């Protein structure tokens, strides 16, 4: 079985400061990992993914995430937060082969960026 | 940019009533999904649909649920006899292909309230 943990319900950061939203996963085999963002009254929107290769993945809006196999983590980061980054962030995982193509999502982390 | 749309945005129904939630996936996408999110909890997979049949379904997707693609554009989720615990946000998603990329495009969701 595959699972995702987002240990923080909410992350608060001041505008201009770096932000990190944490995600750890559990999967049998190699993972595909995803980050999605949800703005109010909108659907989940794809941000970035890790498939293979470079452990540092760059995505939309200046976000990046680092795949760490030994720590089974895929934390989302941004060097300088914007107020407009305030939203709900979801991490998701699925196996690369031999299993379901359906990703498992975390509970989501609310990011609040203060002016 | 093409979007997945869902109607209605909010549905209130009485316990035991049937509801139909509607989705219009992105036009050239081939794989369709329904997820739900109970307030404060994880995004949970319900069902995936391809080539006019269910590909995968979760334990949540019992006999009370059904999906249909009645025409070339709509994708519906029907709950035959709603229960209080069906109250949740229901998200529709689609992908163009099932392979490695796998990122999904989500609609804005329908909030279902069962009273």
PDB file of N, CA, C and O in Angstrom, chain A residues 15-64:
ATOM      1  N   UNK A  15       6.241  37.142   3.992  1.00  0.00           N
ATOM      2  CA  UNK A  15       6.572  37.397   2.593  1.00  0.00           C
ATOM      3  C   UNK A  15       8.062  37.696   2.460  1.00  0.00           C
ATOM      4  O   UNK A  15       8.638  38.439   3.268  1.00  0.00           O
ATOM      5  N   UNK A  16       8.674  37.080   1.445  1.00  0.00           N
ATOM      6  CA  UNK A  16      10.096  37.288   1.214  1.00  0.00           C
ATOM      7  C   UNK A  16      10.982  36.239   1.865  1.00  0.00           C
ATOM      8  O   UNK A  16      12.147  36.082   1.485  1.00  0.00           O
ATOM      9  N   UNK A  17      10.438  35.539   2.831  1.00  0.00           N
ATOM     10  CA  UNK A  17      11.195  34.473   3.493  1.00  0.00           C
ATOM     11  C   UNK A  17      11.075  33.171   2.720  1.00  0.00           C
ATOM     12  O   UNK A  17      10.094  32.970   1.987  1.00  0.00           O
ATOM     13  N   UNK A  18      12.039  32.264   2.907  1.00  0.00           N
ATOM     14  CA  UNK A  18      11.913  30.949   2.258  1.00  0.00           C
ATOM     15  C   UNK A  18      10.807  30.132   2.925  1.00  0.00           C
ATOM     16  O   UNK A  18      10.518  30.311   4.110  1.00  0.00           O
ATOM     17  N   UNK A  19      10.196  29.268   2.129  1.00  0.00           N
ATOM     18  CA  UNK A  19       9.150  28.404   2.676  1.00  0.00           C
ATOM     19  C   UNK A  19       9.460  26.950   2.369  1.00  0.00           C
ATOM     20  O   UNK A  19      10.093  26.631   1.366  1.00  0.00           O
ATOM     21  N   UNK A  20       8.994  26.086   3.271  1.00  0.00           N
ATOM     22  CA  UNK A  20       9.079  24.642   3.067  1.00  0.00           C
ATOM     23  C   UNK A  20       7.764  24.020   3.503  1.00  0.00           C
ATOM     24  O   UNK A  20       7.270  24.313   4.592  1.00  0.00           O
ATOM     25  N   UNK A  21       7.211  23.185   2.652  1.00  0.00           N
ATOM     26  CA  UNK A  21       6.033  22.395   2.989  1.00  0.00           C
ATOM     27  C   UNK A  21       6.457  20.933   2.915  1.00  0.00           C
ATOM     28  O   UNK A  21       6.925  20.465   1.883  1.00  0.00           O
ATOM     29  N   UNK A  22       6.279  20.223   4.019  1.00  0.00           N
ATOM     30  CA  UNK A  22       6.864  18.894   4.129  1.00  0.00           C
ATOM     31  C   UNK A  22       5.946  17.788   3.611  1.00  0.00           C
ATOM     32  O   UNK A  22       4.717  17.879   3.732  1.00  0.00           O
ATOM     33  N   UNK A  23       6.585  16.758   3.081  1.00  0.00           N
ATOM     34  CA  UNK A  23       5.869  15.576   2.601  1.00  0.00           C
ATOM     35  C   UNK A  23       6.771  14.364   2.754  1.00  0.00           C
ATOM     36  O   UNK A  23       7.938  14.405   2.335  1.00  0.00           O
ATOM     37  N   UNK A  24       6.268  13.316   3.347  1.00  0.00           N
ATOM     38  CA  UNK A  24       6.958  12.032   3.350  1.00  0.00           C
ATOM     39  C   UNK A  24       6.021  10.988   2.773  1.00  0.00           C
ATOM     40  O   UNK A  24       4.798  11.149   2.819  1.00  0.00           O
ATOM     41  N   UNK A  25       6.586   9.938   2.231  1.00  0.00           N
ATOM     42  CA  UNK A  25       5.772   8.963   1.525  1.00  0.00           C
ATOM     43  C   UNK A  25       6.194   7.550   1.889  1.00  0.00           C
ATOM     44  O   UNK A  25       7.299   7.324   2.404  1.00  0.00           O
ATOM     45  N   UNK A  26       5.328   6.630   1.565  1.00  0.00           N
ATOM     46  CA  UNK A  26       5.631   5.210   1.712  1.00  0.00           C
ATOM     47  C   UNK A  26       5.058   4.500   0.491  1.00  0.00           C
ATOM     48  O   UNK A  26       3.876   4.666   0.176  1.00  0.00           O
ATOM     49  N   UNK A  27       5.910   3.758  -0.194  1.00  0.00           N
ATOM     50  CA  UNK A  27       5.449   3.052  -1.390  1.00  0.00           C
ATOM     51  C   UNK A  27       6.336   1.830  -1.599  1.00  0.00           C
ATOM     52  O   UNK A  27       7.524   1.858  -1.266  1.00  0.00           O
ATOM     53  N   UNK A  28       5.780   0.781  -2.139  1.00  0.00           N
ATOM     54  CA  UNK A  28       6.569  -0.408  -2.474  1.00  0.00           C
ATOM     55  C   UNK A  28       7.158  -0.222  -3.854  1.00  0.00           C
ATOM     56  O   UNK A  28       6.436  -0.224  -4.837  1.00  0.00           O
ATOM     57  N   UNK A  29       8.451  -0.022  -3.901  1.00  0.00           N
ATOM     58  CA  UNK A  29       9.088   0.220  -5.186  1.00  0.00           C
ATOM     59  C   UNK A  29       9.428   1.680  -5.354  1.00  0.00           C
ATOM     60  O   UNK A  29       9.441   2.462  -4.412  1.00  0.00           O
ATOM     61  N   UNK A  30       9.701   2.045  -6.599  1.00  0.00           N
ATOM     62  CA  UNK A  30      10.086   3.431  -6.888  1.00  0.00           C
ATOM     63  C   UNK A  30       8.854   4.315  -7.039  1.00  0.00           C
ATOM     64  O   UNK A  30       7.861   3.903  -7.616  1.00  0.00           O
ATOM     65  N   UNK A  31       8.961   5.532  -6.527  1.00  0.00           N
ATOM     66  CA  UNK A  31       7.786   6.411  -6.554  1.00  0.00           C
ATOM     67  C   UNK A  31       7.791   7.413  -7.699  1.00  0.00           C
ATOM     68  O   UNK A  31       8.835   7.836  -8.175  1.00  0.00           O
ATOM     69  N   UNK A  32       6.595   7.771  -8.127  1.00  0.00           N
ATOM     70  CA  UNK A  32       6.361   9.035  -8.807  1.00  0.00           C
ATOM     71  C   UNK A  32       5.757   9.946  -7.753  1.00  0.00           C
ATOM     72  O   UNK A  32       4.839   9.546  -7.041  1.00  0.00           O
ATOM     73  N   UNK A  33       6.257  11.169  -7.669  1.00  0.00           N
ATOM     74  CA  UNK A  33       5.801  12.103  -6.636  1.00  0.00           C
ATOM     75  C   UNK A  33       5.320  13.387  -7.276  1.00  0.00           C
ATOM     76  O   UNK A  33       5.900  13.869  -8.243  1.00  0.00           O
ATOM     77  N   UNK A  34       4.269  13.949  -6.716  1.00  0.00           N
ATOM     78  CA  UNK A  34       3.618  15.124  -7.282  1.00  0.00           C
ATOM     79  C   UNK A  34       3.302  16.132  -6.182  1.00  0.00           C
ATOM     80  O   UNK A  34       3.050  15.773  -5.035  1.00  0.00           O
ATOM     81  N   UNK A  35       3.303  17.397  -6.567  1.00  0.00           N
ATOM     82  CA  UNK A  35       2.739  18.454  -5.746  1.00  0.00           C
ATOM     83  C   UNK A  35       1.650  19.161  -6.541  1.00  0.00           C
ATOM     84  O   UNK A  35       1.828  19.482  -7.723  1.00  0.00           O
ATOM     85  N   UNK A  36       0.539  19.395  -5.827  1.00  0.00           N
ATOM     86  CA  UNK A  36      -0.572  20.151  -6.391  1.00  0.00           C
ATOM     87  C   UNK A  36      -0.886  21.312  -5.459  1.00  0.00           C
ATOM     88  O   UNK A  36      -0.673  21.235  -4.258  1.00  0.00           O
ATOM     89  N   UNK A  37      -1.444  22.367  -6.021  1.00  0.00           N
ATOM     90  CA  UNK A  37      -1.873  23.520  -5.228  1.00  0.00           C
ATOM     91  C   UNK A  37      -3.359  23.766  -5.487  1.00  0.00           C
ATOM     92  O   UNK A  37      -3.843  23.541  -6.604  1.00  0.00           O
ATOM     93  N   UNK A  38      -4.048  24.177  -4.438  1.00  0.00           N
ATOM     94  CA  UNK A  38      -5.468  24.508  -4.590  1.00  0.00           C
ATOM     95  C   UNK A  38      -5.722  25.897  -4.043  1.00  0.00           C
ATOM     96  O   UNK A  38      -5.565  26.150  -2.843  1.00  0.00           O
ATOM     97  N   UNK A  39      -6.123  26.786  -4.932  1.00  0.00           N
ATOM     98  CA  UNK A  39      -6.539  28.118  -4.527  1.00  0.00           C
ATOM     99  C   UNK A  39      -8.023  28.093  -4.199  1.00  0.00           C
ATOM    100  O   UNK A  39      -8.745  27.214  -4.659  1.00  0.00           O
ATOM    101  N   UNK A  40      -8.508  29.049  -3.423  1.00  0.00           N
ATOM    102  CA  UNK A  40      -9.926  29.045  -3.017  1.00  0.00           C
ATOM    103  C   UNK A  40     -10.860  28.934  -4.214  1.00  0.00           C
ATOM    104  O   UNK A  40     -10.684  29.605  -5.224  1.00  0.00           O
ATOM    105  N   UNK A  41     -11.832  28.048  -4.075  1.00  0.00           N
ATOM    106  CA  UNK A  41     -12.868  27.845  -5.098  1.00  0.00           C
ATOM    107  C   UNK A  41     -12.310  27.373  -6.441  1.00  0.00           C
ATOM    108  O   UNK A  41     -12.947  27.566  -7.476  1.00  0.00           O
ATOM    109  N   UNK A  42     -11.146  26.766  -6.417  1.00  0.00           N
ATOM    110  CA  UNK A  42     -10.560  26.219  -7.647  1.00  0.00           C
ATOM    111  C   UNK A  42     -10.202  24.748  -7.425  1.00  0.00           C
ATOM    112  O   UNK A  42     -10.096  24.274  -6.302  1.00  0.00           O
ATOM    113  N   UNK A  43     -10.010  24.025  -8.496  1.00  0.00           N
ATOM    114  CA  UNK A  43      -9.563  22.647  -8.391  1.00  0.00           C
ATOM    115  C   UNK A  43      -8.086  22.552  -8.097  1.00  0.00           C
ATOM    116  O   UNK A  43      -7.366  23.549  -8.127  1.00  0.00           O
ATOM    117  N   UNK A  44      -7.632  21.341  -7.802  1.00  0.00           N
ATOM    118  CA  UNK A  44      -6.210  21.120  -7.597  1.00  0.00           C
ATOM    119  C   UNK A  44      -5.460  21.383  -8.903  1.00  0.00           C
ATOM    120  O   UNK A  44      -5.894  20.965  -9.973  1.00  0.00           O
ATOM    121  N   UNK A  45      -4.343  22.057  -8.791  1.00  0.00           N
ATOM    122  CA  UNK A  45      -3.568  22.454  -9.962  1.00  0.00           C
ATOM    123  C   UNK A  45      -2.166  21.875  -9.849  1.00  0.00           C
ATOM    124  O   UNK A  45      -1.508  22.047  -8.820  1.00  0.00           O
ATOM    125  N   UNK A  46      -1.719  21.183 -10.878  1.00  0.00           N
ATOM    126  CA  UNK A  46      -0.415  20.541 -10.877  1.00  0.00           C
ATOM    127  C   UNK A  46       0.704  21.576 -10.762  1.00  0.00           C
ATOM    128  O   UNK A  46       0.696  22.592 -11.465  1.00  0.00           O
ATOM    129  N   UNK A  47       1.669  21.317  -9.857  1.00  0.00           N
ATOM    130  CA  UNK A  47       2.823  22.200  -9.669  1.00  0.00           C
ATOM    131  C   UNK A  47       4.102  21.610 -10.227  1.00  0.00           C
ATOM    132  O   UNK A  47       4.834  22.267 -10.965  1.00  0.00           O
ATOM    133  N   UNK A  48       4.397  20.385  -9.818  1.00  0.00           N
ATOM    134  CA  UNK A  48       5.627  19.742 -10.259  1.00  0.00           C
ATOM    135  C   UNK A  48       5.566  18.260  -9.946  1.00  0.00           C
ATOM    136  O   UNK A  48       4.693  17.811  -9.207  1.00  0.00           O
ATOM    137  N   UNK A  49       6.529  17.524 -10.531  1.00  0.00           N
ATOM    138  CA  UNK A  49       6.562  16.084 -10.293  1.00  0.00           C
ATOM    139  C   UNK A  49       7.999  15.598 -10.325  1.00  0.00           C
ATOM    140  O   UNK A  49       8.873  16.197 -10.973  1.00  0.00           O
ATOM    141  N   UNK A  50       8.227  14.501  -9.623  1.00  0.00           N
ATOM    142  CA  UNK A  50       9.482  13.769  -9.712  1.00  0.00           C
ATOM    143  C   UNK A  50       9.182  12.427 -10.356  1.00  0.00           C
ATOM    144  O   UNK A  50       8.338  11.670  -9.888  1.00  0.00           O
ATOM    145  N   UNK A  51       9.919  12.168 -11.454  1.00  0.00           N
ATOM    146  CA  UNK A  51       9.769  10.882 -12.127  1.00  0.00           C
ATOM    147  C   UNK A  51      11.049  10.087 -11.970  1.00  0.00           C
ATOM    148  O   UNK A  51      11.062   8.971 -11.461  1.00  0.00           O
ATOM    149  N   UNK A  52      12.139  10.667 -12.397  1.00  0.00           N
ATOM    150  CA  UNK A  52      13.451  10.040 -12.281  1.00  0.00           C
ATOM    151  C   UNK A  52      14.497  11.111 -12.538  1.00  0.00           C
ATOM    152  O   UNK A  52      14.171  12.227 -12.923  1.00  0.00           O
ATOM    153  N   UNK A  53      15.766  10.776 -12.276  1.00  0.00           N
ATOM    154  CA  UNK A  53      16.824  11.725 -12.606  1.00  0.00           C
ATOM    155  C   UNK A  53      17.168  12.648 -11.458  1.00  0.00           C
ATOM    156  O   UNK A  53      17.211  12.241 -10.296  1.00  0.00           O
ATOM    157  N   UNK A  54      17.395  13.904 -11.776  1.00  0.00           N
ATOM    158  CA  UNK A  54      17.827  14.902 -10.804  1.00  0.00           C
ATOM    159  C   UNK A  54      16.867  14.971  -9.627  1.00  0.00           C
ATOM    160  O   UNK A  54      15.648  15.089  -9.810  1.00  0.00           O
ATOM    161  N   UNK A  55      17.432  14.919  -8.423  1.00  0.00           N
ATOM    162  CA  UNK A  55      16.577  14.908  -7.236  1.00  0.00           C
ATOM    163  C   UNK A  55      15.892  16.244  -6.985  1.00  0.00           C
ATOM    164  O   UNK A  55      14.890  16.305  -6.279  1.00  0.00           O
ATOM    165  N   UNK A  56      16.426  17.312  -7.533  1.00  0.00           N
ATOM    166  CA  UNK A  56      15.812  18.627  -7.376  1.00  0.00           C
ATOM    167  C   UNK A  56      14.959  18.909  -8.601  1.00  0.00           C
ATOM    168  O   UNK A  56      15.452  18.987  -9.723  1.00  0.00           O
ATOM    169  N   UNK A  57      13.680  19.080  -8.340  1.00  0.00           N
ATOM    170  CA  UNK A  57      12.730  19.282  -9.427  1.00  0.00           C
ATOM    171  C   UNK A  57      12.205  20.712  -9.361  1.00  0.00           C
ATOM    172  O   UNK A  57      11.826  21.188  -8.291  1.00  0.00           O
ATOM    173  N   UNK A  58      12.188  21.370 -10.479  1.00  0.00           N
ATOM    174  CA  UNK A  58      11.652  22.737 -10.521  1.00  0.00           C
ATOM    175  C   UNK A  58      10.282  22.725 -11.185  1.00  0.00           C
ATOM    176  O   UNK A  58      10.035  21.957 -12.135  1.00  0.00           O
ATOM    177  N   UNK A  59       9.385  23.570 -10.642  1.00  0.00           N
ATOM    178  CA  UNK A  59       8.034  23.588 -11.174  1.00  0.00           C
ATOM    179  C   UNK A  59       7.529  24.991 -11.412  1.00  0.00           C
ATOM    180  O   UNK A  59       8.305  25.933 -11.577  1.00  0.00           O
ATOM    181  N   UNK A  60       6.218  25.115 -11.374  1.00  0.00           N
ATOM    182  CA  UNK A  60       5.568  26.390 -11.665  1.00  0.00           C
ATOM    183  C   UNK A  60       5.740  27.369 -10.520  1.00  0.00           C
ATOM    184  O   UNK A  60       5.956  26.977  -9.371  1.00  0.00           O
ATOM    185  N   UNK A  61       5.634  28.665 -10.858  1.00  0.00           N
ATOM    186  CA  UNK A  61       5.590  29.757  -9.883  1.00  0.00           C
ATOM    187  C   UNK A  61       6.822  29.820  -8.983  1.00  0.00           C
ATOM    188  O   UNK A  61       6.740  30.316  -7.857  1.00  0.00           O
ATOM    189  N   UNK A  62       7.962  29.293  -9.436  1.00  0.00           N
ATOM    190  CA  UNK A  62       9.181  29.373  -8.654  1.00  0.00           C
ATOM    191  C   UNK A  62       9.342  28.300  -7.591  1.00  0.00           C
ATOM    192  O   UNK A  62      10.292  28.339  -6.799  1.00  0.00           O
ATOM    193  N   UNK A  63       8.409  27.360  -7.555  1.00  0.00           N
ATOM    194  CA  UNK A  63       8.498  26.269  -6.582  1.00  0.00           C
ATOM    195  C   UNK A  63       9.467  25.198  -7.050  1.00  0.00           C
ATOM    196  O   UNK A  63       9.668  24.986  -8.254  1.00  0.00           O
ATOM    197  N   UNK A  64      10.044  24.523  -6.089  1.00  0.00           N
ATOM    198  CA  UNK A  64      10.888  23.375  -6.361  1.00  0.00           C
ATOM    199  C   UNK A  64      10.695  22.357  -5.244  1.00  0.00           C
ATOM    200  O   UNK A  64      10.150  22.674  -4.180  1.00  0.00           O
TER     201      UNK A  64
END
